[in-house]
Short mmCIF file of C-alpha atoms in Angstrom, two decimals:
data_model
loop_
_atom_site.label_atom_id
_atom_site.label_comp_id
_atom_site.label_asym_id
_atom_site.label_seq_id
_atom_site.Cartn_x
_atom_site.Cartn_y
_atom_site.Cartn_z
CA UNK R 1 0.00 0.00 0.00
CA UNK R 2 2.92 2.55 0.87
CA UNK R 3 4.47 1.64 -2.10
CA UNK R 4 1.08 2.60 -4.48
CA UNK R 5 0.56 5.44 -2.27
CA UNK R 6 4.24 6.98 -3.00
CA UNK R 7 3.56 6.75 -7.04
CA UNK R 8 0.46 8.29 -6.47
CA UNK R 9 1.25 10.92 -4.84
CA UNK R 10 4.19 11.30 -7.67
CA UNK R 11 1.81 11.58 -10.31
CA UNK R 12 -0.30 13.76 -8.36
CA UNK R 13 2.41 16.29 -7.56
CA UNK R 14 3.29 15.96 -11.15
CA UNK R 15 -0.08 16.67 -12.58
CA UNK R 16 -0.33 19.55 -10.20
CA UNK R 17 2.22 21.57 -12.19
CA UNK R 18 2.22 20.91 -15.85
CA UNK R 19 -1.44 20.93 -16.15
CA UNK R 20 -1.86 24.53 -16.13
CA UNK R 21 1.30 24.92 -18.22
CA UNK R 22 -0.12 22.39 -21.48
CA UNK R 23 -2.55 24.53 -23.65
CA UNK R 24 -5.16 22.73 -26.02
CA UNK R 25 -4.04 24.28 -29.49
CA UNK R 26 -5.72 24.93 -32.40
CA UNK R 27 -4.73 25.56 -35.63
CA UNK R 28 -7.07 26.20 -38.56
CA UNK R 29 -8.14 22.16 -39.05
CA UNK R 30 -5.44 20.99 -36.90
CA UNK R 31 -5.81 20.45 -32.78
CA UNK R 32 -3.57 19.24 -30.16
CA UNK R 33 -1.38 20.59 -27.24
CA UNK R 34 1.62 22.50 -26.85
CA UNK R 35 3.72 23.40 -23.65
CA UNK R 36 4.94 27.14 -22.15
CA UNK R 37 8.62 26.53 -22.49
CA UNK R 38 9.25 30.73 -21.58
CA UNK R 39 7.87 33.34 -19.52
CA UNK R 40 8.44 35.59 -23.01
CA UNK R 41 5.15 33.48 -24.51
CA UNK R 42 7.08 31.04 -26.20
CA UNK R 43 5.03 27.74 -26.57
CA UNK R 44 6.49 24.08 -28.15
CA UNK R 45 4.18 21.61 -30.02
CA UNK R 46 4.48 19.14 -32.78
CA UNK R 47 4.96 20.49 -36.27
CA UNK R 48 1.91 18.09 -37.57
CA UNK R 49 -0.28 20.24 -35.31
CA UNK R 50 0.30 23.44 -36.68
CA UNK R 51 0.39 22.29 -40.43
CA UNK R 52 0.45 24.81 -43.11
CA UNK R 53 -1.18 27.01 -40.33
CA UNK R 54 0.62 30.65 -39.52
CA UNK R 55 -1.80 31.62 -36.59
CA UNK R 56 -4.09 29.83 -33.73
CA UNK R 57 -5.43 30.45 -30.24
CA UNK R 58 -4.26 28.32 -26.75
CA UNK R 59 -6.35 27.43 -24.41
CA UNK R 60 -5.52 26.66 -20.91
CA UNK R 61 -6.99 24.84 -18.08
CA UNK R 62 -8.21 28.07 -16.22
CA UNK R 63 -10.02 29.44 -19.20
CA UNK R 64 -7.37 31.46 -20.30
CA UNK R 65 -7.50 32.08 -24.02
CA UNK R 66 -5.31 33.86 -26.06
CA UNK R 67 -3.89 33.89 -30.13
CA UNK R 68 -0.88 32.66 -30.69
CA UNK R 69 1.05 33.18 -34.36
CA UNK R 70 3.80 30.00 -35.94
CA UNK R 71 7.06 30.99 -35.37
CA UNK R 72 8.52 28.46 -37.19
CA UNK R 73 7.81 24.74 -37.77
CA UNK R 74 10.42 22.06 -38.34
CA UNK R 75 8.44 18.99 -39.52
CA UNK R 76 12.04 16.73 -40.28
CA UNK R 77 12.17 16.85 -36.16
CA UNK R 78 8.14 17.21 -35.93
CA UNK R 79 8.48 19.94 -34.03
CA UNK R 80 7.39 23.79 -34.05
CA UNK R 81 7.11 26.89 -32.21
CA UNK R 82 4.93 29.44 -31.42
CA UNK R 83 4.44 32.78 -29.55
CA UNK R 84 1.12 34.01 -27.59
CA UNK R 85 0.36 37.27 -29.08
CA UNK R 86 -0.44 38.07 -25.00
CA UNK R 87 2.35 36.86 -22.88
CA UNK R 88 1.77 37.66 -19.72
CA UNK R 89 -1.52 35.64 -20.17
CA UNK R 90 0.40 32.70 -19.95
CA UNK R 91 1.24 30.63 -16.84
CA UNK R 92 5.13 30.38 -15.84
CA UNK R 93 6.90 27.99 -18.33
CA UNK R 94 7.73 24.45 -17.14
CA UNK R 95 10.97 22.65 -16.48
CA UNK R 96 12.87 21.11 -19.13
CA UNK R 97 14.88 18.17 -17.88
CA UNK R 98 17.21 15.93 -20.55
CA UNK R 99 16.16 13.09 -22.22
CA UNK R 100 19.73 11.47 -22.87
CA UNK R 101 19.25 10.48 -18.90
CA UNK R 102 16.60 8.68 -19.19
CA UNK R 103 16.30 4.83 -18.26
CA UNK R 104 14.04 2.23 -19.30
CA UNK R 105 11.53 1.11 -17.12
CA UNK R 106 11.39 4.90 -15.35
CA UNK R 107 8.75 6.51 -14.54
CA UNK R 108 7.01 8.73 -16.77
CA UNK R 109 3.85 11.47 -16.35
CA UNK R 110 2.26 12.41 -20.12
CA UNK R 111 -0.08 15.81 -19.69
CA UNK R 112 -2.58 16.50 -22.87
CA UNK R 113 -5.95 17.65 -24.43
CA UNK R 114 -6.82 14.43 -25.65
CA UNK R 115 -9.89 13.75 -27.57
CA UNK R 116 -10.72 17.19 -26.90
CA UNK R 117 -10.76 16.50 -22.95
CA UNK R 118 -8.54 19.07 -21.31
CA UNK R 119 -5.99 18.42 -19.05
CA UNK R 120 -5.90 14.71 -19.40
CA UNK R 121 -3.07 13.19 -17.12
CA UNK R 122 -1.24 9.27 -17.99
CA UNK R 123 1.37 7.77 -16.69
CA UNK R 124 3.23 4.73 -17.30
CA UNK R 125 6.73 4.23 -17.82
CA UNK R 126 10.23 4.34 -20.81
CA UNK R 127 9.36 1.05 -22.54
CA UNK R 128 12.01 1.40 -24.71
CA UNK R 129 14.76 3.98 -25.65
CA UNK R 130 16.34 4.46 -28.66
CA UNK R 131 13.31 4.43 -31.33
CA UNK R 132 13.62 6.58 -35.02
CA UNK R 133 10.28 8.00 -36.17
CA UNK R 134 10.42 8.31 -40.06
CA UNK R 135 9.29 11.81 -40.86
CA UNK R 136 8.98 14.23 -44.51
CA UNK R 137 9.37 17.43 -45.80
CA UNK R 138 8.25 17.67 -49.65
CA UNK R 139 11.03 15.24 -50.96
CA UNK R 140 13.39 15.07 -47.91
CA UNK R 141 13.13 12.28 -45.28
CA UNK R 142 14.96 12.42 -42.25
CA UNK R 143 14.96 10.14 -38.75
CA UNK R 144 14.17 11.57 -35.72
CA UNK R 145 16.50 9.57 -33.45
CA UNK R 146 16.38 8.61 -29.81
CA UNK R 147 12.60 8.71 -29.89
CA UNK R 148 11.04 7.72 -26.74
CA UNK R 149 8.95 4.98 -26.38
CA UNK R 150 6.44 4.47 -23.49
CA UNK R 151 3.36 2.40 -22.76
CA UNK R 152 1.32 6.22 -21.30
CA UNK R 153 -1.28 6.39 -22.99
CA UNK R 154 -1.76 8.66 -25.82
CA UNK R 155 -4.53 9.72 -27.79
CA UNK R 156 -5.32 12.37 -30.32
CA UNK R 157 -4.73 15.31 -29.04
CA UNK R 158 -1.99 14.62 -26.92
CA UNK R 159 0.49 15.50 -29.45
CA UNK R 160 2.91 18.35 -28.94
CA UNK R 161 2.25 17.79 -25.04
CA UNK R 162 4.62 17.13 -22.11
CA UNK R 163 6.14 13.63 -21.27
CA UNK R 164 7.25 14.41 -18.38
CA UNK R 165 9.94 12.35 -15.75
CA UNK R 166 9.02 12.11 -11.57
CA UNK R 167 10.25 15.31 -10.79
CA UNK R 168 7.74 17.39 -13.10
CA UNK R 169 11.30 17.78 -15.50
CA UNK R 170 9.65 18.00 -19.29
CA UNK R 171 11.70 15.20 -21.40
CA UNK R 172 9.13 14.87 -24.41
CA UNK R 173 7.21 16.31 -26.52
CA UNK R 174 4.56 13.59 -27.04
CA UNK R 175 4.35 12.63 -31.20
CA UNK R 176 2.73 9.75 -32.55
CA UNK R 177 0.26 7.06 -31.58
CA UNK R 178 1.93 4.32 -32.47
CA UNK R 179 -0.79 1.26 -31.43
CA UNK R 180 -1.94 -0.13 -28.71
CA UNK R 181 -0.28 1.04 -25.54
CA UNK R 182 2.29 2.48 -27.37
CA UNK R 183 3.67 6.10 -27.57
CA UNK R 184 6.20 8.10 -28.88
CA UNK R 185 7.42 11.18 -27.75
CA UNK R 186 10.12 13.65 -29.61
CA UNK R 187 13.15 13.69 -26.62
CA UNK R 188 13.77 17.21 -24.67
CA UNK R 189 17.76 17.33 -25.00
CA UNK R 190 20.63 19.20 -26.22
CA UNK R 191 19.32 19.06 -30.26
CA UNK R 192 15.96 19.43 -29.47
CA UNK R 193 17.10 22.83 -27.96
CA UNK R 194 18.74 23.92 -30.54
CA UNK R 195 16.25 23.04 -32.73
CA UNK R 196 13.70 25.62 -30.89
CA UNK R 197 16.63 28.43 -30.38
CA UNK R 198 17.10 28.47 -34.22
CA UNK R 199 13.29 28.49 -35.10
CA UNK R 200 12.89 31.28 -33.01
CA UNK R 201 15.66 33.00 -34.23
CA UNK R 202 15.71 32.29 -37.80
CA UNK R 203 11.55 30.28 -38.13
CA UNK R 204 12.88 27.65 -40.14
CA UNK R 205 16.36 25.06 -39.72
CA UNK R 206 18.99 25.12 -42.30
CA UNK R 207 20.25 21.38 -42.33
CA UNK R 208 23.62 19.92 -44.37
CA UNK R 209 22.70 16.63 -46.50
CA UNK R 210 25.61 13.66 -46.58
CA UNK R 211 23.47 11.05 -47.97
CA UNK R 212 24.31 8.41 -46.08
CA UNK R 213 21.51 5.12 -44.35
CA UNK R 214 23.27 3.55 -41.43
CA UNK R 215 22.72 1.94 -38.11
CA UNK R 216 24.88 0.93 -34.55
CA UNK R 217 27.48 -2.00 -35.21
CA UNK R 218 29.96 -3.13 -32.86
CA UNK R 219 33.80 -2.35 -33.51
CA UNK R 220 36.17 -5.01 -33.70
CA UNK R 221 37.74 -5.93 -30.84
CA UNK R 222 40.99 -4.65 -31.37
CA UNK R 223 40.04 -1.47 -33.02
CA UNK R 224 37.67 -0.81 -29.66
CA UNK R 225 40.54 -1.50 -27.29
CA UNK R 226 42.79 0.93 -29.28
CA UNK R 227 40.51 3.87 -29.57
CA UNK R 228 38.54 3.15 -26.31
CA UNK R 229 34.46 2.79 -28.00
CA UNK R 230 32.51 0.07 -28.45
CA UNK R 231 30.46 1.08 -31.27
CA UNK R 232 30.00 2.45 -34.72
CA UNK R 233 27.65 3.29 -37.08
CA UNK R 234 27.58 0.98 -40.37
CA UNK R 235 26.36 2.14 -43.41
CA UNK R 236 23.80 -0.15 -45.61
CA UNK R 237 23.44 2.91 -47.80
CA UNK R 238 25.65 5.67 -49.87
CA UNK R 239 22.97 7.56 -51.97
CA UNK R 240 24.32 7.67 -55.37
CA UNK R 241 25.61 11.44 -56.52
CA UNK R 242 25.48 12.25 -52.46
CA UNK R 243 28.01 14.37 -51.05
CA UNK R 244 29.40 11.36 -49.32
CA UNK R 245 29.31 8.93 -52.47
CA UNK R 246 31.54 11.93 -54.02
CA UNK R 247 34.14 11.60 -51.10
CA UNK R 248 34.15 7.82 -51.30
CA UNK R 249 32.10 6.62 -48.89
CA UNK R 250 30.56 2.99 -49.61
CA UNK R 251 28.23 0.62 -47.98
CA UNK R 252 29.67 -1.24 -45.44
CA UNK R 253 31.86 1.21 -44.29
CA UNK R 254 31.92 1.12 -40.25
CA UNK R 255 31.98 4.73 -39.72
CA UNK R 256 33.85 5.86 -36.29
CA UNK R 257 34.76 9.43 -36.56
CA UNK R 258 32.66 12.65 -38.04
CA UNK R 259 34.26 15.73 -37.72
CA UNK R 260 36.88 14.79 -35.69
CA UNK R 261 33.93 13.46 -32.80
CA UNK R 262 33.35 9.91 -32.49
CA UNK R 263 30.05 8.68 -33.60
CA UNK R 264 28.21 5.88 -32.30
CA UNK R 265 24.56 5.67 -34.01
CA UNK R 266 22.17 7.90 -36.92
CA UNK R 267 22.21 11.00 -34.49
CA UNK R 268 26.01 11.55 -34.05
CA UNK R 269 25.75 12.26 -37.28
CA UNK R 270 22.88 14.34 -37.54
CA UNK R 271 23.53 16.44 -34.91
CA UNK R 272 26.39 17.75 -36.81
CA UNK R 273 24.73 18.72 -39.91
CA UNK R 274 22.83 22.09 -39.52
CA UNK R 275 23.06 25.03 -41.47
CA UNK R 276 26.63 26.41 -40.74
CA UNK R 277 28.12 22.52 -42.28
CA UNK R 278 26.77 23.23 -45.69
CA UNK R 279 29.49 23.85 -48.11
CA UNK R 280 32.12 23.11 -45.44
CA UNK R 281 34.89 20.01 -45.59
CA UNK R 282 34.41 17.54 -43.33
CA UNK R 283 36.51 14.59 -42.10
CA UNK R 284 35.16 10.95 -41.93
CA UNK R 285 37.16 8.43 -40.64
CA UNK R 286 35.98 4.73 -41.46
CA UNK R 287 37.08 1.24 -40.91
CA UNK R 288 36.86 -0.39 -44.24
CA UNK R 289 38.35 -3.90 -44.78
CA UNK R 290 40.25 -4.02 -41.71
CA UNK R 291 42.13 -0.56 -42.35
CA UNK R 292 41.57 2.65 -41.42
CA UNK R 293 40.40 5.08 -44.17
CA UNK R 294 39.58 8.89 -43.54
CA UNK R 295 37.71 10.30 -45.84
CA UNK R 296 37.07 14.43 -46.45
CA UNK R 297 32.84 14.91 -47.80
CA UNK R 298 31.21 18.59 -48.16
CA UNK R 299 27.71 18.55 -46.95
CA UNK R 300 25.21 20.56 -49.40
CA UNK R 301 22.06 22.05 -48.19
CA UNK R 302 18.78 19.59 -47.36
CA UNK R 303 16.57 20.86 -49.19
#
């Protein structure tokens, strides 16, 4: 009983302050939620809410209403930002914790509109860490990488709401309804951040295109001892006329090293090519073969 009590009262103390701070959205035909993220009016939600739309109105828990105009929208991470046109209408902003510390099996609080009902509270816990959501814009397809996976339930509406961890610390931005008790949520970290920072600075992201398909393989054994890592990121696919088919980069290649930084899955990667990459050299090491091969590819512009 103590122990059911103490994860109640977790969730309750949870619920307690995002609630107010997780506005229903709506956006022209689009609905969902989106979460205060700054006491200047600056509100996060899912780019698949907001659609083509430039302007909507957030409503909050206490009947606070107010319009709120697209920022920017970023649908190759699914997310997008926008700003109440009455700021100090808005409750504080919550607590963004980091996603990259997250454990499976952990506790883990989802706040929504769901289905239309306002201020809908889950929980449940990280099933699963890790995940890539597959997501477009026009012709370019990208992988949003290190997607969260939890068994919370979700339900239109939630999207662009707060996954949240015990300590009321925003690590999500729930996504997709993937089945069953099964939901995804975009993680809060260090290129999610960045991501929002250069939307609100600049209302779209600039991203460098290698051209490259690849996923975690381990390093040999000898290789790992001598540069200290455990893992590498194989490629199954060079596109053909890519930036990184012109440097020489082939399928198969076990790739250790972007940029000088040592690169372990998809996202090591990824996380290196925004705008200021495009047109700029940049070193690849790879283990091809058995031998050591560094290569020198210049991103181009994703467009």
């Amino acid at each position: 009983m103590d122990e059911l009590d103490s994860y109640s009262r977790t969730v309750s103390a949870v619920a307690a302050e995002l609630t107010g701070r997780v506005a229903a959205i709506r956006t022209g035909r689009g609905s969902g939620s989106a979460v205060v993220v700054d006491a200047g009016g600056v509100l996060v939600t899912n780019a698949h809410v907001v659609g083509e739309a430039r302007a909507g109105r957030a409503d909050f828990l206490d009947g606070t209403q107010t319009p709120v105009t697209v920022v920017g929208t970023d649908p190759l991470s699914d997310l997008a930002v926008l700003r109440a046109d009455r700021p100090g209408d808005l409750p504080p902003p919550v607590r963004l914790g980091d996603a990259d510390r997250l454990v499976v099996g952990q506790l883990v609080v989802a706040v929504g509109n769901p289905l239309g009902l306002a201020g809908s509270v889950t929980a449940g816990v990280v099933s699963a860490l890790g995940r890539a959501l597959p997501t477009r814009s026009g012709r370019a397809g990208r992988v949003v990488e290190d997607v969260i996976q939890t068994d919370a339930a979700l339900n239109p509406g939630n999207s662009g709401g707060a996954l949240a961890d015990s300590r009321a610390r925003v690590v999500g931005i729930n996504t997709a309804v993937a089945g069953v008790g099964l939901g995804l949520a975009v993680p809060v970290n260090a290129t999610t951040r960045r991501i929002v920072e250069t939307l609100l600075s600049d209302g779209r992201v600039r991203r460098a295109y290698l051209g490259v398909v690849g996923s975690p393989a381990p390093v040999p054994a000898r290789v790992a001892e001598r540069y200290g890592r455990s893992n590498g990121l194989r490629l199954a696919e060079v596109i053909a006329g890519s930036p990184a088919a012109v440097a020489g980069l082939r399928a198969g290649d076990l790739v250790l090293d972007v940029g000088r930084r040592p690169v372990q899955d998809a996202q090591g990667i990824q996380r290196q090519l925004f705008g200021e990459a495009i047109g700029v050299p940049l070193p690849v090491t790879v283990l091809r073969n058995g031998a050591m091969v560094d290569v020198v590819a210049v991103p181009t512009e994703l467009g």
